[in-house]
Coordinates of C-alpha atoms in Angstrom, one line a residue:
Chain A
M1 CA 0.0 0.0 0.0
R2 CA 1.2 3.4 -0.9
I3 CA 0.3 5.9 1.6
V4 CA 0.8 9.7 1.2
V5 CA 0.5 11.7 4.6
L6 CA -0.3 15.4 4.2
V7 CA 1.7 17.2 6.8
K8 CA 2.0 20.9 7.4
P9 CA 4.8 22.7 8.7
V10 CA 3.5 25.2 11.2
P11 CA 5.2 27.7 13.7
D12 CA 6.4 26.0 16.7
A13 CA 3.7 26.6 19.2
T14 CA 6.4 27.2 22.0
G15 CA 7.6 30.2 20.2
Q16 CA 6.0 33.6 19.6
E17 CA 3.2 33.3 17.0
R18 CA 2.3 36.6 15.3
L19 CA 0.7 38.0 12.3
G20 CA 2.3 40.4 10.0
P21 CA 0.8 43.7 8.9
D22 CA -0.7 41.9 5.8
G23 CA -2.7 39.6 8.3
R24 CA -0.7 36.6 7.3
L25 CA 1.2 34.4 9.7
D26 CA 4.8 35.8 10.2
R27 CA 6.5 32.3 9.6
S28 CA 9.8 33.9 10.5
A29 CA 8.8 34.4 14.1
A30 CA 9.1 30.7 15.2
P31 CA 10.9 27.8 13.6
P32 CA 8.4 25.4 11.7
V33 CA 7.5 22.2 13.3
L34 CA 5.3 19.3 11.9
N35 CA 1.6 20.1 12.8
G36 CA 0.6 18.0 15.8
N37 CA -2.4 16.5 14.3
D38 CA -0.5 15.3 11.4
E39 CA 1.8 13.4 13.6
Y40 CA -1.0 11.2 14.6
T41 CA -2.0 10.4 10.8
L42 CA 1.6 9.8 10.1
E43 CA 1.8 7.4 13.2
A44 CA -1.2 5.7 11.7
A45 CA 0.5 5.4 8.4
L46 CA 3.8 4.0 10.1
R47 CA 1.6 1.4 11.9
L48 CA 0.3 0.2 8.4
A49 CA 3.9 0.3 7.2
D50 CA 5.1 -2.0 10.1
S51 CA 2.2 -4.4 9.8
Q52 CA 1.6 -4.4 5.9
G53 CA 4.8 -3.0 4.4
A54 CA 3.1 0.1 3.4
E55 CA 5.4 2.8 1.9
V56 CA 4.9 6.2 3.5
T57 CA 5.5 9.6 1.8
L58 CA 5.0 12.9 3.2
L59 CA 3.6 15.7 1.2
A60 CA 3.8 19.4 2.3
M61 CA 3.1 22.8 1.2
G62 CA 5.2 25.3 3.0
P63 CA 8.0 28.2 2.8
A64 CA 11.5 27.1 2.0
G65 CA 13.0 26.1 5.1
S66 CA 10.3 23.6 6.0
Q67 CA 12.8 20.9 5.5
D68 CA 13.7 20.5 9.1
A69 CA 10.2 20.0 10.0
L70 CA 9.6 17.2 7.4
R71 CA 12.8 15.8 8.5
K72 CA 11.2 14.7 11.7
G73 CA 8.6 12.9 9.9
L74 CA 11.5 11.1 7.9
A75 CA 13.0 10.4 11.3
M76 CA 9.8 8.7 12.5
G77 CA 9.8 6.5 9.6
A78 CA 8.5 7.9 6.5
A79 CA 10.4 6.8 3.4
R80 CA 10.5 10.2 1.5
A81 CA 9.1 13.7 1.5
V82 CA 7.8 16.2 -1.2
L83 CA 7.7 19.8 -0.4
V84 CA 5.8 22.2 -2.5
T85 CA 7.3 25.5 -2.0
D86 CA 6.9 28.6 -4.1
L87 CA 7.2 32.5 -3.1
A88 CA 3.9 32.7 -4.9
L89 CA 2.2 30.4 -2.5
A90 CA 2.6 33.0 0.6
G91 CA -1.0 34.1 1.7
S92 CA -2.6 31.0 0.2
C93 CA -6.1 30.4 1.2
A94 CA -7.7 26.8 2.1
L95 CA -9.0 26.5 -1.4
S96 CA -5.4 27.2 -3.1
T97 CA -3.9 24.7 -0.7
M98 CA -6.4 22.1 -1.8
E99 CA -5.6 22.6 -5.3
V100 CA -1.6 22.8 -5.0
L101 CA -1.9 19.7 -2.9
A102 CA -4.2 18.0 -5.2
A103 CA -1.9 18.9 -8.2
A104 CA 1.1 17.5 -6.3
L105 CA -0.8 14.2 -5.6
R106 CA -1.5 13.9 -9.3
A107 CA 2.3 13.3 -9.7
I108 CA 2.6 10.8 -6.8
P109 CA 1.2 7.2 -7.1
F110 CA -0.8 6.4 -4.0
D111 CA -3.4 4.2 -2.6
L112 CA -4.4 6.2 0.3
V113 CA -4.1 9.8 1.4
L114 CA -4.1 10.6 5.2
A115 CA -4.9 14.1 6.5
G116 CA -4.8 15.5 10.1
A117 CA -8.0 16.9 11.6
D118 CA -7.0 20.4 11.4
S119 CA -3.9 22.5 11.5
A120 CA -2.3 24.4 14.5
D121 CA -2.2 27.7 12.7
G122 CA -5.1 28.1 10.2
G123 CA -7.4 25.7 11.8
G124 CA -9.6 25.3 8.9
G125 CA -9.9 21.5 9.0
V126 CA -11.2 21.4 5.5
V127 CA -8.2 20.6 3.1
G128 CA -8.4 16.7 3.3
A129 CA -12.1 16.9 2.2
G130 CA -11.4 19.3 -0.4
I131 CA -8.7 17.3 -1.9
A132 CA -10.8 14.3 -1.9
T133 CA -13.5 16.5 -3.8
L134 CA -10.7 18.0 -6.4
L135 CA -9.4 14.3 -7.0
D136 CA -12.9 12.7 -7.0
L137 CA -12.0 10.3 -4.1
P138 CA -14.0 8.7 -1.3
L139 CA -13.6 10.4 1.9
V140 CA -13.7 9.2 5.6
S141 CA -13.3 11.5 8.2
G142 CA -12.9 11.3 12.0
A143 CA -10.8 8.2 11.9
A144 CA -9.9 6.6 15.2
A145 CA -8.4 3.4 13.7
I146 CA -7.3 2.5 10.2
D147 CA -6.7 -1.1 9.2
A148 CA -6.2 -2.7 5.7
A149 CA -8.9 -4.8 4.5
G150 CA -7.5 -6.9 1.7
E151 CA -5.4 -5.4 -0.9
A152 CA -7.9 -2.8 -2.1
A153 CA -9.7 -1.3 0.7
V154 CA -9.1 0.0 4.4
R155 CA -11.4 -0.4 7.4
V156 CA -11.8 2.8 9.2
R157 CA -13.2 2.8 13.0
R158 CA -14.5 6.5 13.0
I159 CA -16.3 8.8 15.4
A160 CA -19.7 9.5 14.4
G161 CA -22.3 11.4 16.5
G162 CA -22.2 10.3 20.0
G163 CA -20.6 6.8 19.0
E164 CA -18.4 5.2 16.5
E165 CA -19.0 3.3 13.5
T166 CA -16.8 1.0 11.4
V167 CA -16.6 1.7 7.5
E168 CA -14.8 0.1 4.7
V169 CA -13.7 2.3 1.9
P170 CA -12.3 1.1 -1.5
L171 CA -8.8 2.5 -2.4
P172 CA -7.8 5.0 -3.5
A173 CA -9.4 7.2 -0.9
V174 CA -8.7 10.0 1.5
V175 CA -8.9 9.5 5.3
V176 CA -8.9 12.2 7.7
G177 CA -7.6 11.2 11.1
T178 CA -8.0 12.3 14.9
Q179 CA -5.8 11.9 17.9
L180 CA -7.5 8.7 18.8
L181 CA -5.3 7.1 16.2
G182 CA -2.7 6.7 18.7
E183 CA 0.3 8.7 20.2
P184 CA 3.0 9.4 17.5
R185 CA 6.2 7.8 18.0
Y186 CA 9.3 9.5 19.0
P187 CA 12.1 9.3 16.3
T188 CA 14.9 7.0 17.3
L189 CA 18.5 8.1 17.0
K190 CA 19.0 5.7 14.2
G191 CA 15.8 7.2 12.6
I192 CA 17.2 10.7 13.0
M193 CA 20.5 9.6 11.3
G194 CA 18.7 7.7 8.6
A195 CA 16.5 10.6 7.8
R196 CA 19.6 12.5 6.4
A197 CA 19.9 10.1 3.6
K198 CA 16.4 10.0 2.7
E199 CA 14.7 11.7 -0.6
M200 CA 13.5 15.2 -0.1
A201 CA 11.9 16.3 -3.3
V202 CA 11.3 20.1 -3.7
R203 CA 8.5 21.0 -6.3
S204 CA 7.7 24.6 -7.5
L205 CA 4.4 25.6 -8.8
A206 CA 5.7 25.3 -12.4
D207 CA 6.7 21.7 -11.6
L208 CA 3.2 21.1 -10.8
G209 CA 1.8 23.0 -14.0
L210 CA 0.5 25.6 -11.9
A211 CA 0.5 29.3 -12.8
P212 CA 1.4 31.8 -9.9
G213 CA -1.8 33.7 -10.7
D214 CA -4.2 30.9 -10.3
V215 CA -3.2 29.8 -6.7
G216 CA -1.4 31.4 -3.7
G217 CA -1.7 34.7 -2.4
A218 CA -2.9 36.5 -5.7
A219 CA -5.7 34.1 -6.0
A220 CA -6.7 34.0 -2.3
T221 CA -10.5 33.7 -1.8
T222 CA -10.4 34.9 1.8
V223 CA -8.3 37.7 3.3
V224 CA -7.8 38.3 7.0
L225 CA -9.3 41.9 7.8
A226 CA -8.7 41.9 11.5
Q227 CA -6.9 40.2 14.4
R228 CA -7.3 40.1 18.0
P229 CA -5.1 38.1 20.4
P230 CA -7.1 35.8 23.1
A231 CA -7.9 37.7 25.9
A232 CA -5.4 37.4 28.8
R233 CA -6.4 35.2 31.7
A234 CA -5.5 35.6 35.2
A235 CA -2.8 33.3 36.4
A236 CA -3.7 29.9 37.5
R237 CA -3.2 29.1 41.0
V238 CA -1.4 25.6 41.5
V239 CA -2.4 23.7 44.6
R240 CA 0.8 21.8 45.8
E241 CA -0.9 19.7 48.7
A242 CA -1.2 15.9 49.0
P243 CA -4.2 14.7 47.0
D244 CA -6.7 14.6 49.8
A245 CA -6.0 18.1 51.1
A246 CA -5.5 19.6 47.6
A247 CA -9.0 18.1 46.8
R248 CA -10.6 19.9 49.9
E249 CA -8.8 23.1 49.0
I250 CA -10.2 23.2 45.4
V251 CA -13.5 22.4 46.5
D252 CA -13.5 25.1 49.0
L253 CA -12.0 27.6 46.2
L254 CA -14.9 26.4 43.9
I255 CA -17.5 27.1 46.7
A256 CA -16.0 30.5 47.5
R257 CA -16.3 31.5 43.8
G258 CA -19.8 30.2 43.5
A259 CA -19.0 27.6 40.9
I260 CA -20.4 24.7 42.9
Chain B
M1 CA 38.4 -10.4 17.5
P2 CA 37.7 -11.4 13.7
A3 CA 40.4 -9.8 11.7
S4 CA 37.8 -8.4 9.2
S5 CA 36.0 -6.4 12.0
R6 CA 39.5 -5.0 13.1
A7 CA 40.5 -4.1 9.6
F8 CA 37.4 -2.3 8.8
V9 CA 37.4 -0.1 12.0
L10 CA 41.1 0.7 11.1
R11 CA 39.9 1.6 7.4
H12 CA 37.2 3.7 8.5
T13 CA 38.6 5.7 11.4
R14 CA 41.6 7.8 12.3
L15 CA 43.5 7.6 15.8
R16 CA 42.9 11.1 17.5
P17 CA 42.6 12.8 20.7
V18 CA 39.2 12.9 22.2
P19 CA 38.0 16.7 22.5
G20 CA 38.0 17.5 26.3
L21 CA 39.9 14.3 27.1
E22 CA 43.1 14.9 25.0
E23 CA 45.0 12.4 26.9
V24 CA 42.8 9.7 25.6
R25 CA 43.2 8.7 21.9
L26 CA 40.3 7.0 20.0
H27 CA 39.8 5.3 16.5
L28 CA 37.1 8.0 15.4
A29 CA 35.3 8.6 12.2
D30 CA 34.2 11.9 10.7
E31 CA 30.8 11.0 8.9
V32 CA 28.2 8.8 10.4
L33 CA 26.1 8.3 7.4
A34 CA 29.1 7.1 5.2
L35 CA 30.3 4.7 7.7
W36 CA 26.8 3.4 8.4
R37 CA 26.3 2.6 4.7
A38 CA 29.9 0.9 4.7
A39 CA 28.9 -1.1 7.7
Q40 CA 25.6 -2.2 6.1
V41 CA 27.7 -3.3 2.9
E42 CA 30.3 -5.1 4.9
T43 CA 27.8 -7.0 7.0
G44 CA 25.2 -7.4 4.2
D45 CA 22.5 -6.1 6.8
P46 CA 20.6 -3.2 5.6
D47 CA 19.5 -2.7 9.1
A48 CA 23.1 -2.7 10.7
P49 CA 23.3 -0.9 13.9
L50 CA 24.6 2.7 13.7
P51 CA 28.5 2.9 14.1
Y52 CA 28.3 4.2 17.7
W53 CA 31.8 2.8 18.2
A54 CA 33.2 5.5 15.7
F55 CA 32.3 8.5 17.9
A56 CA 32.9 9.8 21.3
W57 CA 29.2 10.4 22.6
G58 CA 28.4 13.2 25.0
G59 CA 27.3 10.9 28.0
G60 CA 30.8 9.0 27.6
L61 CA 32.7 12.4 27.5
A62 CA 30.9 13.3 30.6
I63 CA 31.9 10.1 32.4
G64 CA 35.4 10.3 31.2
R65 CA 35.8 13.9 32.4
W66 CA 34.2 12.8 35.8
L67 CA 36.4 9.9 36.2
R68 CA 39.6 12.1 35.6
E69 CA 38.5 14.2 38.3
H70 CA 37.4 11.5 40.7
A71 CA 39.9 8.7 40.1
E72 CA 39.3 7.3 43.6
A73 CA 35.7 6.3 42.4
V74 CA 37.0 3.5 40.4
G75 CA 40.7 3.3 41.7
G76 CA 41.5 -0.4 42.6
R77 CA 37.9 -1.4 41.8
R78 CA 36.3 -3.7 39.4
V79 CA 34.5 -1.7 36.6
L80 CA 32.0 -2.7 33.9
D81 CA 31.2 -0.4 31.0
L82 CA 27.9 -1.1 29.7
G83 CA 27.2 -0.3 25.8
S84 CA 30.8 0.5 25.6
G85 CA 30.8 1.7 21.9
S86 CA 34.5 3.1 21.5
G87 CA 35.5 2.0 24.7
L88 CA 35.8 5.6 26.0
C89 CA 34.5 5.1 29.5
A90 CA 36.5 1.8 30.1
I91 CA 39.5 3.4 29.0
A92 CA 38.8 6.4 31.3
A93 CA 38.3 3.9 34.2
A94 CA 41.5 2.3 33.5
R95 CA 43.6 5.2 33.2
A96 CA 42.1 6.2 36.7
G97 CA 43.5 3.1 38.2
A98 CA 40.5 0.5 38.1
A99 CA 41.9 -2.8 39.3
G100 CA 39.9 -4.6 36.3
V101 CA 37.8 -3.3 33.5
T102 CA 35.4 -4.9 31.4
A103 CA 33.6 -3.4 28.4
V104 CA 30.4 -4.8 27.0
D105 CA 29.1 -4.1 23.5
I106 CA 26.8 -6.3 21.1
D107 CA 28.2 -4.9 17.8
P108 CA 31.2 -6.8 16.6
F109 CA 32.9 -3.6 15.2
A110 CA 32.5 -2.1 18.7
V111 CA 34.3 -5.1 20.0
A112 CA 37.1 -4.6 17.5
A113 CA 37.3 -0.8 18.2
I114 CA 37.3 -1.2 22.1
A115 CA 40.3 -3.8 21.8
L116 CA 42.1 -1.3 19.3
N117 CA 41.4 1.9 21.4
A118 CA 42.4 0.0 24.6
R119 CA 45.6 -0.9 23.0
A120 CA 46.2 2.7 21.6
N121 CA 45.9 4.1 25.2
A122 CA 47.9 1.3 26.6
C123 CA 45.2 0.0 28.8
R124 CA 43.9 -3.5 29.8
V125 CA 40.2 -3.9 29.0
A126 CA 38.5 -7.1 28.7
V127 CA 35.8 -7.0 26.1
I128 CA 32.3 -8.9 26.2
G129 CA 30.5 -9.1 22.7
R130 CA 27.0 -10.6 23.9
D131 CA 24.0 -8.9 25.2
L132 CA 24.7 -8.9 28.7
L133 CA 21.2 -7.3 29.6
D134 CA 19.6 -10.7 29.1
E135 CA 21.7 -12.0 32.1
E136 CA 22.0 -11.1 35.8
P137 CA 24.4 -8.1 36.2
P138 CA 28.0 -9.4 37.1
D139 CA 29.6 -9.0 40.5
V140 CA 31.4 -5.7 39.9
D141 CA 31.9 -2.7 42.1
V142 CA 31.1 -0.2 39.6
V143 CA 28.9 0.1 36.5
L144 CA 29.2 2.6 33.8
A145 CA 26.5 3.6 31.5
G146 CA 27.4 6.5 29.0
D147 CA 24.7 7.4 26.6
C148 CA 22.1 4.6 26.9
W149 CA 19.0 6.6 26.8
Y150 CA 18.6 7.6 23.2
D151 CA 16.1 4.8 22.6
A152 CA 12.9 4.1 24.3
R153 CA 13.4 0.2 23.9
L154 CA 16.8 0.2 24.9
A155 CA 16.2 2.6 27.8
G156 CA 13.4 0.2 28.9
R157 CA 16.0 -2.7 29.2
V158 CA 18.8 -0.9 30.5
L159 CA 17.1 0.8 33.4
P160 CA 16.0 -2.3 35.3
W161 CA 19.2 -4.2 34.6
L162 CA 21.1 -1.1 36.1
R163 CA 18.6 -1.3 39.2
R164 CA 19.5 -4.7 39.7
A165 CA 23.0 -4.1 39.4
R166 CA 22.8 -1.3 42.1
A167 CA 20.7 -3.8 44.2
R168 CA 23.5 -6.1 44.2
G169 CA 25.9 -3.7 45.6
S170 CA 27.3 -2.1 42.4
E171 CA 27.7 1.5 42.2
V172 CA 26.2 2.7 38.8
L173 CA 27.3 5.9 37.2
V174 CA 25.2 7.0 34.3
G175 CA 26.3 9.6 31.7
D176 CA 23.9 11.5 29.5
P177 CA 23.8 14.7 27.3
G178 CA 20.1 15.2 27.7
R179 CA 18.6 12.2 25.8
R180 CA 14.7 11.8 25.8
H181 CA 14.6 8.5 27.5
L182 CA 16.7 9.4 30.6
P183 CA 15.0 8.3 33.7
T184 CA 13.2 11.0 35.5
G185 CA 13.8 9.6 38.9
G186 CA 16.2 7.7 40.9
L187 CA 19.6 9.5 39.8
V188 CA 21.5 12.0 41.7
E189 CA 23.5 14.5 39.6
L190 CA 27.2 14.6 40.4
A191 CA 28.5 17.2 37.7
A192 CA 27.8 18.7 34.4
Y193 CA 30.3 19.3 31.8
A194 CA 30.0 21.3 28.5
V195 CA 31.0 18.4 26.0
R196 CA 32.1 18.9 22.4
T197 CA 30.7 16.3 19.9
T198 CA 29.7 17.0 16.4
T199 CA 26.7 17.9 14.5
E200 CA 27.0 14.7 12.6
L201 CA 25.5 13.1 15.7
E202 CA 23.7 15.9 17.5
D203 CA 21.9 19.1 16.8
L204 CA 24.4 21.1 18.6
D205 CA 28.3 20.4 18.8
L206 CA 28.5 21.7 22.3
K207 CA 26.1 19.9 24.7
T208 CA 25.9 19.5 28.5
G209 CA 26.9 16.1 29.5
R210 CA 25.7 15.1 33.0
V211 CA 27.1 12.4 35.3
F212 CA 24.5 10.8 37.7
A213 CA 24.7 8.2 40.4
L214 CA 21.9 5.7 40.5
R215 CA 20.2 5.7 44.0
D216 CA 19.9 2.4 45.7
A217 CA 16.4 1.0 45.8
L218 CA 15.6 2.2 49.5
S219 CA 16.4 5.7 48.6
A220 CA 14.9 5.8 45.2
S221 CA 11.8 7.9 44.7

């Protein structure tokens, strides 16, 4: 099985995330890291690689300099990475992102595309579904477990409504994952070393047969008009007592504030 | 030691002083990837272990520095160096006056490298080339464990073994440059050193290498 995992390089959440004057994310403010939700789908792909011999390719769209973030995915166990990067892509909206990634996928042989639930920066959560639409592929969202079902299908346990359901989808298909897929593995030292030798292909818009005016910032369908940081919260109070004393103190505190 | 392993080590390394421990000379390599490839070809094993033995790792450098300053910790005592790699910690213990030093490593190239490095430093080091973690810890006075915490599975095997060694009365010294799987409890920090490694191996070429003593079970928390 050939799996492409969509991964997004996002600013490290431990850094200072900020928007530039154009309302776009200032990507120079913090080094890019792999989007957290994408690590869960990558983990699911790597488990299929471990059990089924699947081959895992990372596909990302991001600014030049995103290679270090992708390198972590390679260190975790992906076989290769493809980075679509082009100056014209700055300011891309979700639709542009789907179109670019779909164009990249047309040049990569695959059976299964995995996407994370959403990204830590944009948070749109629509790119996986959009790609399925553009490529006319079946889509399963909310995946909590993904297993091979013979050669040409996967069985997906998904979160639906208040419960779960299990569906089988023929390949090729797009599956959008959740954090229930399982904790992402840490790269081993051997994996980190091995990642240096793995293929990291870089593609421009021209390589994908796309014109700069058709996608990217010039063709953005949404523009950020205003921004507001989240309201500051009062400092948390940490109760450092033994569990029984701490429980009493917390209950007293909640009563004093009228919360219970 | 098979002649082919010894020849392989000699072919791919250069004898040179260890940064920060210049009195010790080791057969060291410059490029990890090229050497790893060569080891894969030599062994016919695409999953060959990394050539840990061809580099002086941060944890081992810290233990080496500490033993230079605290020779009494191993002087006249029987020492075992677990996951010895190049043999750096074993050689540092021998130089500090240990009565007997045994180095353990499962990689045949490491076994060859330890013997070559011991000879290059005029030290006597016995070498065990099997996986000692499957056995009860041997009866020694001090166990050295440099840089054993880079891999979750290995760390999960090493820690109980070291605890058993401690319970049997061995002192256990751990050297570590901040690996993810270093145990969070039961260690007493003895010293910290700025250790120079290489960006071939690490994200930074200057790391903080720490030396810890493993507490005995009664005081572990």
